[in-house]
PDB file of C-alpha atoms in Angstrom:
ATOM      1  CA  LEU A   1      -9.970   9.153   1.687  1.00 86.00           C
ATOM      2  CA  ALA A   2     -11.657   6.935  -0.914  1.00 89.00           C
ATOM      3  CA  VAL A   3      -8.859   4.355  -0.642  1.00 88.00           C
ATOM      4  CA  LEU A   4      -9.129   4.506   3.161  1.00 89.00           C
ATOM      5  CA  LEU A   5     -12.878   3.831   3.067  1.00 92.00           C
ATOM      6  CA  SER A   6     -12.412   1.063   0.516  1.00 93.00           C
ATOM      7  CA  ALA A   7      -9.709  -0.603   2.614  1.00 91.00           C
ATOM      8  CA  ALA A   8     -11.942  -0.322   5.694  1.00 93.00           C
ATOM      9  CA  ALA A   9     -14.780  -2.045   3.855  1.00 94.00           C
ATOM     10  CA  ALA A  10     -12.509  -4.840   2.614  1.00 93.00           C
ATOM     11  CA  GLY A  11     -10.968  -5.345   6.058  1.00 93.00           C
ATOM     12  CA  ALA A  12     -14.370  -5.458   7.734  1.00 94.00           C
ATOM     13  CA  PHE A  13     -15.571  -8.012   5.182  1.00 95.00           C
ATOM     14  CA  ASN A  14     -12.461 -10.107   5.872  1.00 94.00           C
ATOM     15  CA  HIS A  15     -13.199 -10.082   9.617  1.00 94.00           C
ATOM     16  CA  TYR A  16     -16.827 -11.021   8.948  1.00 95.00           C
ATOM     17  CA  VAL A  17     -16.070 -13.946   6.634  1.00 94.00           C
ATOM     18  CA  GLU A  18     -13.074 -15.349   8.523  1.00 92.00           C
ATOM     19  CA  ARG A  19     -14.503 -15.246  12.036  1.00 93.00           C
ATOM     20  CA  ASP A  20     -14.336 -19.067  12.245  1.00 92.00           C
ATOM     21  CA  LEU A  21     -10.633 -19.061  11.352  1.00 90.00           C
ATOM     22  CA  ASP A  22      -9.886 -16.107  13.594  1.00 90.00           C
ATOM     23  CA  ALA A  23     -11.281 -18.014  16.578  1.00 91.00           C
ATOM     24  CA  LEU A  24      -8.616 -20.704  16.071  1.00 90.00           C
ATOM     25  CA  MET A  25      -5.599 -18.386  16.107  1.00 89.00           C
ATOM     26  CA  PRO A  26      -4.448 -16.488  19.223  1.00 89.00           C
ATOM     27  CA  ARG A  27      -3.307 -13.578  17.047  1.00 87.00           C
ATOM     28  CA  THR A  28      -6.853 -12.933  15.829  1.00 89.00           C
ATOM     29  CA  ALA A  29      -8.974 -14.455  18.598  1.00 90.00           C
ATOM     30  CA  MET A  30      -9.880 -11.066  20.055  1.00 93.00           C
ATOM     31  CA  ARG A  31     -11.384  -9.608  16.910  1.00 92.00           C
ATOM     32  CA  PRO A  32     -14.894  -8.248  17.538  1.00 93.00           C
ATOM     33  CA  PHE A  33     -16.801 -10.752  15.405  1.00 93.00           C
ATOM     34  CA  VAL A  34     -15.039 -13.583  17.262  1.00 93.00           C
ATOM     35  CA  THR A  35     -15.622 -12.264  20.762  1.00 92.00           C
ATOM     36  CA  GLY A  36     -19.242 -11.406  20.052  1.00 90.00           C
ATOM     37  CA  GLU A  37     -18.735  -7.692  20.522  1.00 91.00           C
ATOM     38  CA  PHE A  38     -20.176  -7.331  17.002  1.00 92.00           C
ATOM     39  CA  ARG A  39     -23.175  -9.557  16.375  1.00 90.00           C
ATOM     40  CA  VAL A  40     -23.103 -11.364  13.044  1.00 90.00           C
ATOM     41  CA  GLY A  41     -25.992 -10.485  10.765  1.00 90.00           C
ATOM     42  CA  PRO A  42     -26.970  -9.198   7.320  1.00 91.00           C
ATOM     43  CA  LEU A  43     -26.934  -5.633   8.588  1.00 93.00           C
ATOM     44  CA  TRP A  44     -23.149  -5.741   8.692  1.00 94.00           C
ATOM     45  CA  LEU A  45     -22.912  -6.886   5.088  1.00 94.00           C
ATOM     46  CA  SER A  46     -25.202  -4.054   4.037  1.00 95.00           C
ATOM     47  CA  ALA A  47     -23.081  -1.542   5.925  1.00 95.00           C
ATOM     48  CA  ILE A  48     -19.875  -2.897   4.358  1.00 95.00           C
ATOM     49  CA  LEU A  49     -21.332  -2.701   0.845  1.00 95.00           C
ATOM     50  CA  ALA A  50     -22.579   0.824   1.519  1.00 96.00           C
ATOM     51  CA  LEU A  51     -19.109   1.858   2.710  1.00 95.00           C
ATOM     52  CA  LEU A  52     -17.525   0.441  -0.441  1.00 95.00           C
ATOM     53  CA  ALA A  53     -20.109   2.172  -2.629  1.00 96.00           C
ATOM     54  CA  LEU A  54     -19.373   5.445  -0.863  1.00 96.00           C
ATOM     55  CA  ALA A  55     -15.639   4.996  -1.458  1.00 94.00           C
ATOM     56  CA  VAL A  56     -16.041   4.257  -5.166  1.00 95.00           C
ATOM     57  CA  THR A  57     -18.512   7.106  -5.655  1.00 95.00           C
ATOM     58  CA  ALA A  58     -16.223   9.545  -3.841  1.00 94.00           C
ATOM     59  CA  ALA A  59     -13.279   8.513  -6.029  1.00 93.00           C
ATOM     60  CA  ALA A  60     -15.315   8.971  -9.209  1.00 94.00           C
ATOM     61  CA  TRP A  61     -16.690  12.340  -8.079  1.00 93.00           C
ATOM     62  CA  ALA A  62     -13.415  13.778  -6.793  1.00 92.00           C
ATOM     63  CA  THR A  63     -11.111  12.426  -9.526  1.00 91.00           C
ATOM     64  CA  ASN A  64     -12.243  10.290 -12.449  1.00 93.00           C
ATOM     65  CA  LEU A  65     -13.816   6.976 -13.392  1.00 94.00           C
ATOM     66  CA  TRP A  66     -10.539   5.097 -13.760  1.00 93.00           C
ATOM     67  CA  ALA A  67      -9.460   5.952 -10.214  1.00 93.00           C
ATOM     68  CA  ALA A  68     -12.850   4.712  -8.976  1.00 94.00           C
ATOM     69  CA  VAL A  69     -12.417   1.443 -10.902  1.00 95.00           C
ATOM     70  CA  TYR A  70      -9.011   0.831  -9.288  1.00 94.00           C
ATOM     71  CA  VAL A  71     -10.404   1.626  -5.836  1.00 94.00           C
ATOM     72  CA  PHE A  72     -13.151  -0.944  -6.379  1.00 95.00           C
ATOM     73  CA  LEU A  73     -10.770  -3.590  -7.762  1.00 94.00           C
ATOM     74  CA  GLY A  74      -8.490  -3.242  -4.753  1.00 93.00           C
ATOM     75  CA  ALA A  75     -11.342  -4.020  -2.363  1.00 94.00           C
ATOM     76  CA  PHE A  76     -12.697  -6.763  -4.652  1.00 95.00           C
ATOM     77  CA  PHE A  77      -9.381  -8.606  -4.891  1.00 93.00           C
ATOM     78  CA  TYR A  78      -8.836  -8.479  -1.125  1.00 92.00           C
ATOM     79  CA  GLY A  79     -12.384  -9.300  -0.097  1.00 92.00           C
ATOM     80  CA  VAL A  80     -13.463 -11.801  -2.757  1.00 93.00           C
ATOM     81  CA  VAL A  81     -10.416 -13.158  -4.626  1.00 92.00           C
ATOM     82  CA  TYR A  82      -8.137 -13.435  -1.580  1.00 90.00           C
ATOM     83  CA  THR A  83     -10.486 -13.873   1.401  1.00 91.00           C
ATOM     84  CA  VAL A  84     -13.330 -15.925  -0.092  1.00 92.00           C
ATOM     85  CA  TRP A  85     -11.823 -17.762  -3.035  1.00 90.00           C
ATOM     86  CA  LEU A  86      -8.107 -18.471  -2.436  1.00 89.00           C
ATOM     87  CA  LYS A  87      -7.131 -18.170   1.229  1.00 87.00           C
ATOM     88  CA  ARG A  88      -8.415 -21.583   2.336  1.00 88.00           C
ATOM     89  CA  ARG A  89      -7.476 -23.349  -0.908  1.00 88.00           C
ATOM     90  CA  THR A  90      -3.878 -22.597  -1.869  1.00 86.00           C
ATOM     91  CA  TRP A  91      -0.646 -21.106  -0.588  1.00 81.00           C
ATOM     92  CA  LEU A  92      -0.748 -18.844  -3.656  1.00 82.00           C
ATOM     93  CA  ASN A  93      -3.548 -16.873  -1.994  1.00 86.00           C
ATOM     94  CA  ILE A  94      -1.337 -13.941  -1.076  1.00 81.00           C
ATOM     95  CA  VAL A  95       0.342 -13.896  -4.503  1.00 83.00           C
ATOM     96  CA  PHE A  96      -2.888 -13.001  -6.259  1.00 85.00           C
ATOM     97  CA  GLY A  97      -4.277 -11.196  -3.233  1.00 84.00           C
ATOM     98  CA  GLY A  98      -1.299  -8.861  -3.418  1.00 82.00           C
ATOM     99  CA  LEU A  99      -2.951  -7.217  -6.406  1.00 87.00           C
ATOM    100  CA  ALA A 100      -5.180  -5.399  -3.910  1.00 89.00           C
ATOM    101  CA  GLY A 101      -2.295  -3.165  -2.872  1.00 86.00           C
ATOM    102  CA  SER A 102      -1.200  -2.660  -6.455  1.00 89.00           C
ATOM    103  CA  PHE A 103      -4.623  -1.322  -7.387  1.00 92.00           C
ATOM    104  CA  ALA A 104      -4.293   1.270  -4.626  1.00 89.00           C
ATOM    105  CA  VAL A 105      -1.101   2.532  -6.293  1.00 90.00           C
ATOM    106  CA  LEU A 106      -2.798   2.613  -9.685  1.00 92.00           C
ATOM    107  CA  GLY A 107      -5.775   4.444  -8.216  1.00 91.00           C
ATOM    108  CA  GLY A 108      -3.549   7.168  -6.819  1.00 89.00           C
ATOM    109  CA  ALA A 109      -1.751   7.519 -10.142  1.00 90.00           C
ATOM    110  CA  ALA A 110      -5.012   7.554 -12.106  1.00 91.00           C
ATOM    111  CA  ALA A 111      -6.303  10.364  -9.896  1.00 90.00           C
ATOM    112  CA  VAL A 112      -3.486  12.498 -11.320  1.00 88.00           C
ATOM    113  CA  ASP A 113      -3.553  11.144 -14.865  1.00 87.00           C
ATOM    114  CA  PRO A 114      -5.912   8.383 -16.078  1.00 87.00           C
ATOM    115  CA  ALA A 115      -3.396   7.493 -18.793  1.00 86.00           C
ATOM    116  CA  LEU A 116      -1.020   5.507 -16.612  1.00 83.00           C
ATOM    117  CA  GLY A 117       2.642   5.994 -17.318  1.00 82.00           C
ATOM    118  CA  THR A 118       5.511   3.584 -16.903  1.00 82.00           C
ATOM    119  CA  VAL A 119       6.501   4.604 -13.376  1.00 81.00           C
ATOM    120  CA  PRO A 120       3.100   3.984 -11.714  1.00 86.00           C
ATOM    121  CA  ILE A 121       2.897   0.564 -13.342  1.00 87.00           C
ATOM    122  CA  ILE A 122       6.400  -0.310 -12.161  1.00 83.00           C
ATOM    123  CA  LEU A 123       5.589   0.839  -8.629  1.00 84.00           C
ATOM    124  CA  ALA A 124       2.434  -1.289  -8.694  1.00 87.00           C
ATOM    125  CA  VAL A 125       4.559  -4.287  -9.715  1.00 86.00           C
ATOM    126  CA  VAL A 126       7.011  -3.523  -6.895  1.00 84.00           C
ATOM    127  CA  LEU A 127       4.196  -3.589  -4.356  1.00 83.00           C
ATOM    128  CA  PHE A 128       2.822  -6.774  -5.925  1.00 85.00           C
ATOM    129  CA  LEU A 129       6.232  -8.432  -5.449  1.00 83.00           C
ATOM    130  CA  TRP A 130       6.667  -7.032  -1.926  1.00 81.00           C
ATOM    131  CA  THR A 131       3.365  -8.352  -0.539  1.00 81.00           C
ATOM    132  CA  PRO A 132       4.032 -12.148  -0.595  1.00 81.00           C
ATOM    133  CA  PRO A 133       7.356 -12.075   1.309  1.00 79.00           C
ATOM    134  CA  HIS A 134       5.806  -9.661   3.800  1.00 76.00           C
ATOM    135  CA  PHE A 135       3.075 -12.216   4.547  1.00 77.00           C
ATOM    136  CA  TRP A 136       5.305 -15.293   4.282  1.00 76.00           C
ATOM    137  CA  SER A 137       7.616 -13.865   6.941  1.00 74.00           C
ATOM    138  CA  LEU A 138       4.624 -13.697   9.268  1.00 76.00           C
ATOM    139  CA  ALA A 139       3.609 -17.230   8.247  1.00 75.00           C
ATOM    140  CA  MET A 140       7.050 -18.567   9.176  1.00 75.00           C
ATOM    141  CA  VAL A 141       6.837 -17.033  12.655  1.00 78.00           C
ATOM    142  CA  LEU A 142       3.201 -18.067  13.245  1.00 78.00           C
ATOM    143  CA  GLY A 143       3.211 -21.248  11.190  1.00 75.00           C
ATOM    144  CA  ASP A 144       1.702 -23.373  13.964  1.00 80.00           C
ATOM    145  CA  GLU A 145      -1.317 -21.090  14.200  1.00 84.00           C
ATOM    146  CA  TYR A 146      -1.968 -21.191  10.466  1.00 82.00           C
ATOM    147  CA  ARG A 147      -1.590 -24.979  10.374  1.00 82.00           C
ATOM    148  CA  ALA A 148      -4.015 -25.362  13.296  1.00 81.00           C
ATOM    149  CA  ALA A 149      -6.541 -23.235  11.436  1.00 82.00           C
ATOM    150  CA  GLY A 150      -6.002 -25.159   8.205  1.00 83.00           C
ATOM    151  CA  VAL A 151      -4.776 -22.140   6.242  1.00 83.00           C
ATOM    152  CA  PRO A 152      -2.079 -22.833   3.606  1.00 80.00           C
ATOM    153  CA  ALA A 153      -0.093 -19.705   4.390  1.00 71.00           C
ATOM    154  CA  ALA A 154       3.161 -20.484   2.570  1.00 64.00           C
ATOM    155  CA  ARG A 155       4.679 -23.093   0.284  1.00 60.00           C
ATOM    156  CA  GLY A 156       6.296 -25.802   2.379  1.00 53.00           C
ATOM    157  CA  GLN A 157       5.252 -24.418   5.763  1.00 53.00           C
ATOM    158  CA  ARG A 158       7.169 -27.228   7.437  1.00 53.00           C
ATOM    159  CA  ARG A 159      10.308 -26.459   5.400  1.00 56.00           C
ATOM    160  CA  PRO A 160      11.774 -23.082   6.380  1.00 54.00           C
ATOM    161  CA  CYS A 161      14.448 -23.376   3.685  1.00 52.00           C
ATOM    162  CA  ARG A 162      11.825 -23.478   0.945  1.00 58.00           C
ATOM    163  CA  CYS A 163      10.042 -20.458   2.423  1.00 57.00           C
ATOM    164  CA  LEU A 164      13.330 -18.583   2.670  1.00 58.00           C
ATOM    165  CA  GLY A 165      14.006 -19.382  -0.978  1.00 59.00           C
ATOM    166  CA  ASP A 166      10.657 -17.910  -1.981  1.00 60.00           C
ATOM    167  CA  LEU A 167      11.320 -14.851   0.179  1.00 59.00           C
ATOM    168  CA  GLY A 168      14.704 -14.305  -1.428  1.00 64.00           C
ATOM    169  CA  ALA A 169      13.388 -14.721  -4.959  1.00 67.00           C
ATOM    170  CA  TYR A 170      10.558 -12.233  -4.477  1.00 60.00           C
ATOM    171  CA  ARG A 171      12.774  -9.698  -2.715  1.00 62.00           C
ATOM    172  CA  ALA A 172      15.369  -9.925  -5.475  1.00 69.00           C
ATOM    173  CA  ALA A 173      12.699  -9.499  -8.141  1.00 67.00           C
ATOM    174  CA  GLY A 174      11.154  -6.548  -6.310  1.00 62.00           C
ATOM    175  CA  GLY A 175      14.536  -4.899  -5.879  1.00 67.00           C
ATOM    176  CA  ALA A 176      15.321  -5.350  -9.566  1.00 68.00           C
ATOM    177  CA  VAL A 177      12.012  -3.820 -10.619  1.00 65.00           C
ATOM    178  CA  ALA A 178      12.455  -0.929  -8.171  1.00 63.00           C
ATOM    179  CA  GLY A 179      15.917  -0.378  -9.631  1.00 67.00           C
ATOM    180  CA  THR A 180      14.380   0.277 -13.037  1.00 66.00           C
ATOM    181  CA  VAL A 181      12.561   3.250 -11.508  1.00 61.00           C
ATOM    182  CA  LEU A 182      15.725   4.667  -9.975  1.00 61.00           C
ATOM    183  CA  ALA A 183      17.651   4.125 -13.205  1.00 63.00           C
ATOM    184  CA  ARG A 184      15.194   6.032 -15.363  1.00 61.00           C
ATOM    185  CA  PRO A 185      16.878   8.926 -17.195  1.00 58.00           C
ATOM    186  CA  GLY A 186      15.991  12.285 -15.750  1.00 55.00           C
ATOM    187  CA  LEU A 187      14.892  10.963 -12.363  1.00 53.00           C
ATOM    188  CA  ASP A 188      16.342  13.349  -9.779  1.00 50.00           C
ATOM    189  CA  ILE A 189      15.850  12.641  -6.073  1.00 45.00           C
ATOM    190  CA  SER A 190      18.204  15.366  -4.879  1.00 46.00           C
ATOM    191  CA  ASP A 191      15.541  18.097  -4.743  1.00 44.00           C
ATOM    192  CA  ARG A 192      12.634  16.186  -3.267  1.00 46.00           C
ATOM    193  CA  SER A 193      11.651  18.892  -0.802  1.00 46.00           C
ATOM    194  CA  GLY A 194      11.496  21.552  -3.532  1.00 52.00           C
ATOM    195  CA  ARG A 195       9.288  19.399  -5.716  1.00 51.00           C
ATOM    196  CA  ARG A 196       7.027  18.639  -2.789  1.00 46.00           C
ATOM    197  CA  ARG A 197       6.579  22.332  -2.056  1.00 50.00           C
ATOM    198  CA  ARG A 198       5.710  23.064  -5.679  1.00 55.00           C
ATOM    199  CA  LEU A 199       3.227  20.175  -5.840  1.00 46.00           C
ATOM    200  CA  VAL A 200       1.525  21.293  -2.629  1.00 44.00           C
ATOM    201  CA  ARG A 201       1.275  24.873  -3.886  1.00 50.00           C
ATOM    202  CA  ARG A 202      -0.268  23.721  -7.157  1.00 51.00           C
ATOM    203  CA  ALA A 203      -2.705  21.404  -5.363  1.00 45.00           C
ATOM    204  CA  PHE A 204      -3.955  24.228  -3.171  1.00 44.00           C
ATOM    205  CA  GLY A 205      -4.093  26.748  -5.998  1.00 51.00           C
ATOM    206  CA  ALA A 206      -1.087  28.855  -5.016  1.00 48.00           C
ATOM    207  CA  PRO A 207      -0.653  31.386  -7.820  1.00 48.00           C
ATOM    208  CA  GLY A 208       3.072  31.105  -8.354  1.00 46.00           C
ATOM    209  CA  ALA A 209       4.399  27.579  -7.852  1.00 44.00           C
ATOM    210  CA  LYS A 210       6.178  27.462 -11.205  1.00 48.00           C
ATOM    211  CA  THR A 211       9.847  28.347 -11.449  1.00 44.00           C
ATOM    212  CA  ARG A 212      12.407  30.355  -9.559  1.00 43.00           C
ATOM    213  CA  GLN A 213      12.275  32.989 -12.245  1.00 44.00           C
ATOM    214  CA  ASP A 214       8.507  33.338 -11.690  1.00 44.00           C
ATOM    215  CA  ARG A 215       9.023  33.783  -7.979  1.00 42.00           C
ATOM    216  CA  GLY A 216      11.630  36.419  -8.627  1.00 45.00           C
ATOM    217  CA  ALA A 217       9.198  38.221 -10.943  1.00 44.00           C
ATOM    218  CA  GLY A 218       6.762  38.677  -8.094  1.00 44.00           C
ATOM    219  CA  HIS A 219       4.269  35.884  -8.633  1.00 45.00           C
ATOM    220  CA  LEU A 220       5.115  34.310  -5.280  1.00 44.00           C
ATOM    221  CA  PRO A 221       7.139  35.966  -2.540  1.00 45.00           C
ATOM    222  CA  ARG A 222      10.388  34.244  -1.691  1.00 46.00           C
ATOM    223  CA  LEU A 223      10.614  32.979   1.870  1.00 44.00           C
ATOM    224  CA  SER A 224      13.880  33.982   3.472  1.00 46.00           C
ATOM    225  CA  ARG A 225      15.655  32.282   6.349  1.00 47.00           C
ATOM    226  CA  PRO A 226      17.441  34.179   9.087  1.00 51.00           C
ATOM    227  CA  ALA A 227      21.129  34.540   8.411  1.00 54.00           C
ATOM    228  CA  GLN A 228      23.437  32.155  10.271  1.00 53.00           C
ATOM    229  CA  PRO A 229      27.008  32.806  11.318  1.00 54.00           C
ATOM    230  CA  ALA A 230      29.638  31.209   9.152  1.00 52.00           C
ATOM    231  CA  ALA A 231      30.814  29.034  12.048  1.00 51.00           C
ATOM    232  CA  ASP A 232      27.351  27.576  12.500  1.00 49.00           C
ATOM    233  CA  ARG A 233      27.066  26.791   8.806  1.00 46.00           C
ATOM    234  CA  ARG A 234      30.479  25.140   8.896  1.00 48.00           C
ATOM    235  CA  HIS A 235      29.555  22.769  11.725  1.00 47.00           C
ATOM    236  CA  ARG A 236      26.106  21.837  10.525  1.00 47.00           C
ATOM    237  CA  ARG A 237      25.760  18.173   9.650  1.00 45.00           C
ATOM    238  CA  PRO A 238      24.579  17.590   6.064  1.00 43.00           C
ATOM    239  CA  ARG A 239      21.165  16.019   5.653  1.00 41.00           C
ATOM    240  CA  PRO A 240      21.360  12.586   4.025  1.00 39.00           C
ATOM    241  CA  ILE A 241      19.530  12.119   0.770  1.00 36.00           C
ATOM    242  CA  GLY A 242      17.840   8.793   0.238  1.00 37.00           C
ATOM    243  CA  LEU A 243      14.816   7.007  -1.120  1.00 36.00           C
ATOM    244  CA  SER A 244      12.700   4.795   1.091  1.00 36.00           C
ATOM    245  CA  LEU A 245      11.978   1.358  -0.322  1.00 37.00           C
ATOM    246  CA  PRO A 246       9.682  -1.307   1.139  1.00 39.00           C
ATOM    247  CA  TYR A 247      12.635  -3.559   1.927  1.00 37.00           C
ATOM    248  CA  ALA A 248      14.275  -3.521   5.334  1.00 36.00           C
TER     249      ALA A 248
END
């Protein structure tokens, strides 16, 4: 919820600051600050700051200070570093602006353990590498709109081959970094549903989400499924096991 409120504050600030650019692009011309549905004024900035303060305070109260710091940095990098400082100046805007999403990953990990381990950092790097090609793909499709608005959306906007080269390089780097997570010793994705059930039970204070031996000892009753005929079991299709990655 804290990340949601923080993202809402950053997005609202982006709409407020970029209303002049949004008016020049058909994709964003119907945003409320452009159409006049929301009247521009200092009251909006106060409300946005209050929403961000609420998000950071909620993160600190519900989890810990480090999670709150990451929640704040995510909004700061999107609202100030990306929107105000870099977006109108350089095509590298989204490269550094992509840190906003990475801080959301770190905030979620810090809520569990403030001492970040290797996996959360790697996942944050994966998201950092995924963000630029995600935006550059949009910039290639809507390049005329960004050029009309004077926004340097991608390197060599008039050269699709250069943009495709950047896309390929970032996707390859992101895939390689993601592969280090999958290759970690002891990482088992074959029992995801069982781990999820145990994590949910622990989060909600279930008394026995420990091991199968504990369940058998009476700490948590075992849930049984109705018996199925052998023929039905024989013809059931196996469920595929996979891991979703942000590359499609």
